PDB file of C-alpha atoms in Angstrom:
ATOM      1  CA  UNK A   1     209.094 -65.055 142.772  1.00 70.00           C
ATOM      2  CA  UNK A   2     208.380 -67.571 145.557  1.00 83.00           C
ATOM      3  CA  UNK A   3     207.388 -71.184 144.908  1.00 93.00           C
ATOM      4  CA  UNK A   4     203.969 -71.806 146.427  1.00 96.00           C
ATOM      5  CA  UNK A   5     202.335 -75.195 146.919  1.00 97.00           C
ATOM      6  CA  UNK A   6     198.844 -76.103 148.091  1.00 98.00           C
ATOM      7  CA  UNK A   7     197.427 -79.317 149.501  1.00 98.00           C
ATOM      8  CA  UNK A   8     195.158 -80.928 148.543  1.00 98.00           C
ATOM      9  CA  UNK A   9     195.055 -79.992 144.861  1.00 97.00           C
ATOM     10  CA  UNK A  10     191.417 -81.093 144.726  1.00 97.00           C
ATOM     11  CA  UNK A  11     188.839 -82.808 146.890  1.00 98.00           C
ATOM     12  CA  UNK A  12     185.251 -83.948 146.841  1.00 98.00           C
ATOM     13  CA  UNK A  13     183.531 -83.569 150.204  1.00 97.00           C
ATOM     14  CA  UNK A  14     180.192 -84.280 151.762  1.00 97.00           C
ATOM     15  CA  UNK A  15     177.849 -81.588 152.951  1.00 97.00           C
ATOM     16  CA  UNK A  16     178.358 -80.665 156.610  1.00 97.00           C
ATOM     17  CA  UNK A  17     182.004 -81.697 156.793  1.00 98.00           C
ATOM     18  CA  UNK A  18     185.080 -79.452 156.974  1.00 98.00           C
ATOM     19  CA  UNK A  19     188.233 -79.331 154.869  1.00 98.00           C
ATOM     20  CA  UNK A  20     191.578 -77.772 155.753  1.00 98.00           C
ATOM     21  CA  UNK A  21     193.721 -76.472 152.899  1.00 98.00           C
ATOM     22  CA  UNK A  22     197.442 -75.973 153.372  1.00 98.00           C
ATOM     23  CA  UNK A  23     199.642 -73.366 151.697  1.00 98.00           C
ATOM     24  CA  UNK A  24     203.434 -73.706 151.850  1.00 98.00           C
ATOM     25  CA  UNK A  25     205.948 -71.149 150.551  1.00 96.00           C
ATOM     26  CA  UNK A  26     209.623 -71.872 149.902  1.00 95.00           C
ATOM     27  CA  UNK A  27     210.767 -68.595 151.480  1.00 93.00           C
ATOM     28  CA  UNK A  28     209.651 -66.297 154.269  1.00 91.00           C
ATOM     29  CA  UNK A  29     207.014 -63.813 153.158  1.00 90.00           C
ATOM     30  CA  UNK A  30     205.361 -60.943 154.948  1.00 88.00           C
ATOM     31  CA  UNK A  31     201.920 -61.141 153.448  1.00 90.00           C
ATOM     32  CA  UNK A  32     199.721 -64.145 152.696  1.00 95.00           C
ATOM     33  CA  UNK A  33     196.188 -64.048 151.395  1.00 96.00           C
ATOM     34  CA  UNK A  34     193.342 -66.484 150.751  1.00 98.00           C
ATOM     35  CA  UNK A  35     190.981 -66.111 147.799  1.00 97.00           C
ATOM     36  CA  UNK A  36     187.874 -67.878 146.552  1.00 97.00           C
ATOM     37  CA  UNK A  37     187.151 -68.306 142.860  1.00 97.00           C
ATOM     38  CA  UNK A  38     183.652 -69.582 142.226  1.00 95.00           C
ATOM     39  CA  UNK A  39     183.009 -71.474 138.965  1.00 93.00           C
ATOM     40  CA  UNK A  40     183.467 -69.174 135.986  1.00 91.00           C
ATOM     41  CA  UNK A  41     184.049 -66.161 138.220  1.00 93.00           C
ATOM     42  CA  UNK A  42     186.844 -63.843 139.244  1.00 95.00           C
ATOM     43  CA  UNK A  43     188.875 -63.942 142.432  1.00 96.00           C
ATOM     44  CA  UNK A  44     187.406 -62.685 145.698  1.00 95.00           C
ATOM     45  CA  UNK A  45     189.616 -62.005 148.701  1.00 95.00           C
ATOM     46  CA  UNK A  46     188.552 -63.970 151.782  1.00 97.00           C
ATOM     47  CA  UNK A  47     191.127 -62.732 154.264  1.00 96.00           C
ATOM     48  CA  UNK A  48     194.671 -61.653 154.955  1.00 95.00           C
ATOM     49  CA  UNK A  49     196.543 -64.276 156.979  1.00 95.00           C
ATOM     50  CA  UNK A  50     198.538 -62.511 159.688  1.00 89.00           C
ATOM     51  CA  UNK A  51     201.501 -64.242 161.248  1.00 89.00           C
ATOM     52  CA  UNK A  52     201.010 -64.690 164.967  1.00 85.00           C
ATOM     53  CA  UNK A  53     197.610 -63.021 165.144  1.00 87.00           C
ATOM     54  CA  UNK A  54     194.046 -63.414 163.941  1.00 90.00           C
ATOM     55  CA  UNK A  55     193.367 -63.130 160.224  1.00 94.00           C
ATOM     56  CA  UNK A  56     191.734 -60.005 158.803  1.00 95.00           C
ATOM     57  CA  UNK A  57     188.511 -60.950 157.024  1.00 97.00           C
ATOM     58  CA  UNK A  58     186.823 -59.156 154.147  1.00 95.00           C
ATOM     59  CA  UNK A  59     183.176 -58.213 154.172  1.00 94.00           C
ATOM     60  CA  UNK A  60     181.003 -61.289 153.761  1.00 95.00           C
ATOM     61  CA  UNK A  61     183.516 -63.723 155.230  1.00 97.00           C
ATOM     62  CA  UNK A  62     183.649 -64.747 158.889  1.00 96.00           C
ATOM     63  CA  UNK A  63     186.107 -66.615 161.053  1.00 97.00           C
ATOM     64  CA  UNK A  64     183.609 -69.298 162.091  1.00 97.00           C
ATOM     65  CA  UNK A  65     183.138 -70.344 158.484  1.00 98.00           C
ATOM     66  CA  UNK A  66     186.722 -69.828 157.256  1.00 98.00           C
ATOM     67  CA  UNK A  67     189.161 -70.172 160.169  1.00 97.00           C
ATOM     68  CA  UNK A  68     192.724 -69.367 159.151  1.00 97.00           C
ATOM     69  CA  UNK A  69     196.013 -70.148 160.818  1.00 96.00           C
ATOM     70  CA  UNK A  70     199.435 -68.734 160.109  1.00 96.00           C
ATOM     71  CA  UNK A  71     201.949 -70.114 162.584  1.00 94.00           C
ATOM     72  CA  UNK A  72     205.038 -68.809 160.754  1.00 94.00           C
ATOM     73  CA  UNK A  73     206.186 -66.823 157.711  1.00 93.00           C
ATOM     74  CA  UNK A  74     206.101 -69.766 155.292  1.00 95.00           C
ATOM     75  CA  UNK A  75     202.866 -71.601 156.063  1.00 96.00           C
ATOM     76  CA  UNK A  76     199.137 -70.985 156.367  1.00 97.00           C
ATOM     77  CA  UNK A  77     195.936 -73.020 156.461  1.00 98.00           C
ATOM     78  CA  UNK A  78     192.377 -72.213 155.488  1.00 98.00           C
ATOM     79  CA  UNK A  79     189.515 -74.354 156.771  1.00 98.00           C
ATOM     80  CA  UNK A  80     186.174 -74.399 155.013  1.00 98.00           C
ATOM     81  CA  UNK A  81     183.745 -75.366 157.779  1.00 98.00           C
ATOM     82  CA  UNK A  82     180.340 -77.006 157.691  1.00 98.00           C
ATOM     83  CA  UNK A  83     180.448 -77.135 153.920  1.00 97.00           C
ATOM     84  CA  UNK A  84     177.492 -76.813 151.569  1.00 97.00           C
ATOM     85  CA  UNK A  85     177.373 -77.154 147.763  1.00 97.00           C
ATOM     86  CA  UNK A  86     177.649 -73.350 147.522  1.00 97.00           C
ATOM     87  CA  UNK A  87     181.209 -73.667 148.863  1.00 97.00           C
ATOM     88  CA  UNK A  88     182.266 -75.533 145.710  1.00 97.00           C
ATOM     89  CA  UNK A  89     185.031 -73.282 144.368  1.00 97.00           C
ATOM     90  CA  UNK A  90     188.718 -72.967 143.760  1.00 98.00           C
ATOM     91  CA  UNK A  91     190.549 -71.734 146.846  1.00 98.00           C
ATOM     92  CA  UNK A  92     193.814 -69.942 146.193  1.00 98.00           C
ATOM     93  CA  UNK A  93     196.540 -68.706 148.473  1.00 98.00           C
ATOM     94  CA  UNK A  94     198.866 -65.931 147.442  1.00 97.00           C
ATOM     95  CA  UNK A  95     201.915 -64.200 148.826  1.00 95.00           C
ATOM     96  CA  UNK A  96     202.532 -60.529 148.478  1.00 89.00           C
ATOM     97  CA  UNK A  97     204.985 -57.715 148.850  1.00 73.00           C
ATOM     98  CA  UNK A  98     203.495 -54.765 150.663  1.00 66.00           C
ATOM     99  CA  UNK A  99     206.059 -52.497 149.051  1.00 72.00           C
ATOM    100  CA  UNK A 100     204.660 -52.844 145.536  1.00 77.00           C
ATOM    101  CA  UNK A 101     201.390 -54.794 145.891  1.00 86.00           C
ATOM    102  CA  UNK A 102     202.532 -57.644 143.636  1.00 91.00           C
ATOM    103  CA  UNK A 103     201.011 -61.020 144.526  1.00 94.00           C
ATOM    104  CA  UNK A 104     201.999 -64.507 143.445  1.00 95.00           C
ATOM    105  CA  UNK A 105     199.526 -67.357 143.536  1.00 97.00           C
ATOM    106  CA  UNK A 106     199.573 -71.007 144.412  1.00 97.00           C
ATOM    107  CA  UNK A 107     198.048 -73.580 142.031  1.00 97.00           C
ATOM    108  CA  UNK A 108     194.724 -73.620 143.874  1.00 97.00           C
ATOM    109  CA  UNK A 109     192.581 -76.250 145.583  1.00 98.00           C
ATOM    110  CA  UNK A 110     189.517 -77.373 143.663  1.00 97.00           C
ATOM    111  CA  UNK A 111     186.729 -78.201 146.085  1.00 98.00           C
ATOM    112  CA  UNK A 112     183.487 -79.898 145.177  1.00 97.00           C
ATOM    113  CA  UNK A 113     180.833 -80.289 147.865  1.00 97.00           C
ATOM    114  CA  UNK A 114     178.098 -82.853 147.278  1.00 96.00           C
TER     115      UNK A 114
ATOM    116  CA  UNK B   1     182.641 -51.696 147.478  1.00 55.00           C
ATOM    117  CA  UNK B   2     185.269 -50.919 144.895  1.00 63.00           C
ATOM    118  CA  UNK B   3     184.886 -52.632 141.551  1.00 75.00           C
ATOM    119  CA  UNK B   4     186.927 -53.059 138.419  1.00 90.00           C
ATOM    120  CA  UNK B   5     185.092 -53.225 135.122  1.00 95.00           C
ATOM    121  CA  UNK B   6     186.977 -55.387 132.666  1.00 97.00           C
ATOM    122  CA  UNK B   7     186.100 -55.702 128.990  1.00 96.00           C
ATOM    123  CA  UNK B   8     185.536 -57.488 126.803  1.00 97.00           C
ATOM    124  CA  UNK B   9     184.226 -60.484 128.709  1.00 96.00           C
ATOM    125  CA  UNK B  10     185.417 -62.858 125.990  1.00 97.00           C
ATOM    126  CA  UNK B  11     187.220 -62.799 122.671  1.00 96.00           C
ATOM    127  CA  UNK B  12     187.541 -65.353 119.886  1.00 96.00           C
ATOM    128  CA  UNK B  13     190.255 -64.383 117.432  1.00 95.00           C
ATOM    129  CA  UNK B  14     192.361 -65.792 114.636  1.00 96.00           C
ATOM    130  CA  UNK B  15     195.988 -66.690 115.278  1.00 97.00           C
ATOM    131  CA  UNK B  16     198.222 -63.759 114.361  1.00 97.00           C
ATOM    132  CA  UNK B  17     195.703 -61.085 115.265  1.00 97.00           C
ATOM    133  CA  UNK B  18     196.329 -58.430 117.910  1.00 97.00           C
ATOM    134  CA  UNK B  19     194.201 -58.326 121.064  1.00 96.00           C
ATOM    135  CA  UNK B  20     193.276 -55.476 123.374  1.00 97.00           C
ATOM    136  CA  UNK B  21     191.457 -55.553 126.701  1.00 97.00           C
ATOM    137  CA  UNK B  22     190.977 -52.929 129.378  1.00 97.00           C
ATOM    138  CA  UNK B  23     189.903 -52.240 132.921  1.00 97.00           C
ATOM    139  CA  UNK B  24     188.294 -49.168 134.421  1.00 96.00           C
ATOM    140  CA  UNK B  25     187.556 -48.131 137.965  1.00 94.00           C
ATOM    141  CA  UNK B  26     185.663 -45.400 139.749  1.00 91.00           C
ATOM    142  CA  UNK B  27     188.551 -45.123 142.206  1.00 90.00           C
ATOM    143  CA  UNK B  28     192.135 -43.983 141.760  1.00 92.00           C
ATOM    144  CA  UNK B  29     194.605 -46.886 141.822  1.00 93.00           C
ATOM    145  CA  UNK B  30     198.294 -46.759 142.670  1.00 92.00           C
ATOM    146  CA  UNK B  31     199.078 -50.173 141.188  1.00 93.00           C
ATOM    147  CA  UNK B  32     197.733 -52.052 138.187  1.00 96.00           C
ATOM    148  CA  UNK B  33     198.582 -55.699 137.593  1.00 96.00           C
ATOM    149  CA  UNK B  34     197.717 -58.061 134.749  1.00 98.00           C
ATOM    150  CA  UNK B  35     197.460 -61.825 135.301  1.00 98.00           C
ATOM    151  CA  UNK B  36     196.822 -64.848 133.087  1.00 98.00           C
ATOM    152  CA  UNK B  37     195.108 -67.975 134.365  1.00 97.00           C
ATOM    153  CA  UNK B  38     195.352 -71.252 132.477  1.00 96.00           C
ATOM    154  CA  UNK B  39     192.817 -74.029 133.140  1.00 91.00           C
ATOM    155  CA  UNK B  40     193.575 -75.825 136.396  1.00 90.00           C
ATOM    156  CA  UNK B  41     196.232 -73.329 137.441  1.00 94.00           C
ATOM    157  CA  UNK B  42     196.557 -70.274 139.624  1.00 96.00           C
ATOM    158  CA  UNK B  43     196.910 -66.819 138.041  1.00 97.00           C
ATOM    159  CA  UNK B  44     200.386 -65.872 136.831  1.00 97.00           C
ATOM    160  CA  UNK B  45     201.595 -62.277 136.983  1.00 96.00           C
ATOM    161  CA  UNK B  46     202.313 -60.890 133.499  1.00 97.00           C
ATOM    162  CA  UNK B  47     202.931 -57.174 133.970  1.00 97.00           C
ATOM    163  CA  UNK B  48     202.964 -54.753 136.907  1.00 95.00           C
ATOM    164  CA  UNK B  49     202.429 -50.978 136.560  1.00 96.00           C
ATOM    165  CA  UNK B  50     203.138 -48.371 139.236  1.00 93.00           C
ATOM    166  CA  UNK B  51     203.052 -44.909 137.657  1.00 94.00           C
ATOM    167  CA  UNK B  52     200.367 -42.995 135.790  1.00 94.00           C
ATOM    168  CA  UNK B  53     201.163 -43.058 132.083  1.00 95.00           C
ATOM    169  CA  UNK B  54     203.625 -45.932 132.460  1.00 95.00           C
ATOM    170  CA  UNK B  55     203.866 -48.197 129.416  1.00 96.00           C
ATOM    171  CA  UNK B  56     205.493 -51.582 130.024  1.00 96.00           C
ATOM    172  CA  UNK B  57     206.174 -54.519 127.704  1.00 96.00           C
ATOM    173  CA  UNK B  58     206.790 -58.196 128.344  1.00 95.00           C
ATOM    174  CA  UNK B  59     207.499 -59.905 125.033  1.00 96.00           C
ATOM    175  CA  UNK B  60     204.376 -59.599 122.887  1.00 97.00           C
ATOM    176  CA  UNK B  61     202.439 -58.090 125.782  1.00 97.00           C
ATOM    177  CA  UNK B  62     202.167 -54.358 126.409  1.00 98.00           C
ATOM    178  CA  UNK B  63     200.239 -52.719 129.226  1.00 98.00           C
ATOM    179  CA  UNK B  64     199.655 -49.117 130.220  1.00 97.00           C
ATOM    180  CA  UNK B  65     198.687 -47.373 133.449  1.00 96.00           C
ATOM    181  CA  UNK B  66     196.120 -44.742 132.495  1.00 96.00           C
ATOM    182  CA  UNK B  67     196.865 -41.069 133.037  1.00 96.00           C
ATOM    183  CA  UNK B  68     193.773 -40.645 135.212  1.00 94.00           C
ATOM    184  CA  UNK B  69     194.934 -43.629 137.338  1.00 94.00           C
ATOM    185  CA  UNK B  70     191.466 -45.104 136.905  1.00 95.00           C
ATOM    186  CA  UNK B  71     192.158 -47.394 133.967  1.00 96.00           C
ATOM    187  CA  UNK B  72     194.635 -49.747 132.335  1.00 97.00           C
ATOM    188  CA  UNK B  73     194.853 -51.714 129.125  1.00 97.00           C
ATOM    189  CA  UNK B  74     196.660 -54.841 127.985  1.00 98.00           C
ATOM    190  CA  UNK B  75     197.584 -55.518 124.377  1.00 98.00           C
ATOM    191  CA  UNK B  76     198.765 -58.829 122.956  1.00 97.00           C
ATOM    192  CA  UNK B  77     200.369 -58.667 119.535  1.00 97.00           C
ATOM    193  CA  UNK B  78     200.479 -61.471 116.969  1.00 97.00           C
ATOM    194  CA  UNK B  79     198.475 -63.914 119.074  1.00 97.00           C
ATOM    195  CA  UNK B  80     199.409 -67.598 119.182  1.00 96.00           C
ATOM    196  CA  UNK B  81     197.426 -70.610 120.406  1.00 95.00           C
ATOM    197  CA  UNK B  82     199.187 -70.687 123.793  1.00 95.00           C
ATOM    198  CA  UNK B  83     197.764 -67.219 124.540  1.00 97.00           C
ATOM    199  CA  UNK B  84     194.460 -68.976 125.250  1.00 97.00           C
ATOM    200  CA  UNK B  85     193.310 -68.448 128.836  1.00 97.00           C
ATOM    201  CA  UNK B  86     191.626 -65.985 131.141  1.00 97.00           C
ATOM    202  CA  UNK B  87     193.248 -62.595 131.642  1.00 98.00           C
ATOM    203  CA  UNK B  88     192.559 -60.642 134.828  1.00 98.00           C
ATOM    204  CA  UNK B  89     193.365 -57.078 135.694  1.00 97.00           C
ATOM    205  CA  UNK B  90     193.923 -56.297 139.354  1.00 96.00           C
ATOM    206  CA  UNK B  91     194.509 -53.075 141.185  1.00 94.00           C
ATOM    207  CA  UNK B  92     195.336 -51.635 144.532  1.00 91.00           C
ATOM    208  CA  UNK B  93     194.333 -48.312 146.043  1.00 86.00           C
ATOM    209  CA  UNK B  94     196.721 -48.510 148.981  1.00 79.00           C
ATOM    210  CA  UNK B  95     199.911 -50.108 150.225  1.00 72.00           C
ATOM    211  CA  UNK B  96     198.090 -52.739 152.263  1.00 77.00           C
ATOM    212  CA  UNK B  97     198.992 -55.331 149.652  1.00 81.00           C
ATOM    213  CA  UNK B  98     195.321 -56.112 148.999  1.00 88.00           C
ATOM    214  CA  UNK B  99     194.119 -56.396 145.410  1.00 92.00           C
ATOM    215  CA  UNK B 100     190.773 -56.022 143.674  1.00 93.00           C
ATOM    216  CA  UNK B 101     190.265 -58.165 140.569  1.00 96.00           C
ATOM    217  CA  UNK B 102     188.383 -57.508 137.355  1.00 96.00           C
ATOM    218  CA  UNK B 103     185.863 -59.999 136.039  1.00 96.00           C
ATOM    219  CA  UNK B 104     188.307 -61.481 133.544  1.00 96.00           C
ATOM    220  CA  UNK B 105     188.597 -61.695 129.749  1.00 97.00           C
ATOM    221  CA  UNK B 106     188.460 -65.181 128.242  1.00 97.00           C
ATOM    222  CA  UNK B 107     190.631 -65.384 125.142  1.00 97.00           C
ATOM    223  CA  UNK B 108     190.315 -68.115 122.547  1.00 97.00           C
ATOM    224  CA  UNK B 109     192.676 -68.274 119.570  1.00 95.00           C
ATOM    225  CA  UNK B 110     191.814 -70.179 116.423  1.00 92.00           C
ATOM    226  CA  UNK B 111     194.871 -71.701 114.724  1.00 89.00           C
TER     227      UNK B 111
END
């Protein structure tokens, strides 16, 4: 499986600011995803990060709030914009194989918004 | 939207005991995956299942893809303290690569 890293690993931010989270993979991958895991909850898919085109967002998530970039096959960013305390969560990137639906996750970014 | 119902929500067992957890869905899945998440880490893939009726083992872990394609279970035999964590089932109904996750089962093992 691929080695996936995320930066930052954690952050504490003020309300109204924005944070950009980076996801780096050690090999080229077709599919990259961004998830949110609220405290004590399961994983919820935010969007599929498409290389060279706009991300595909799931119901309840919009580009203005969670802009995503994917400039190449090994890197993606997720920005959490105009943050509020309700955005306090773990944000996880994953890489997947469309052939068999397996996904492998990064270590996550733990965000606290005050 | 599609949902996975995972049970039990939590388990507190004695070291050495066997554990069983399961997931059910109202939709037919073509892939079932089981993950474990340790505190402060991302989920780690334990077992992947692709065919109805498939039974797959990974050490002390055994998982099965239900015949109806709407359920899956995970068994852990002879539990040890390092089995502590949150176990998630996940499934896919298509080849888009997208997964739906269950609510998770929190496992605690008493030495």
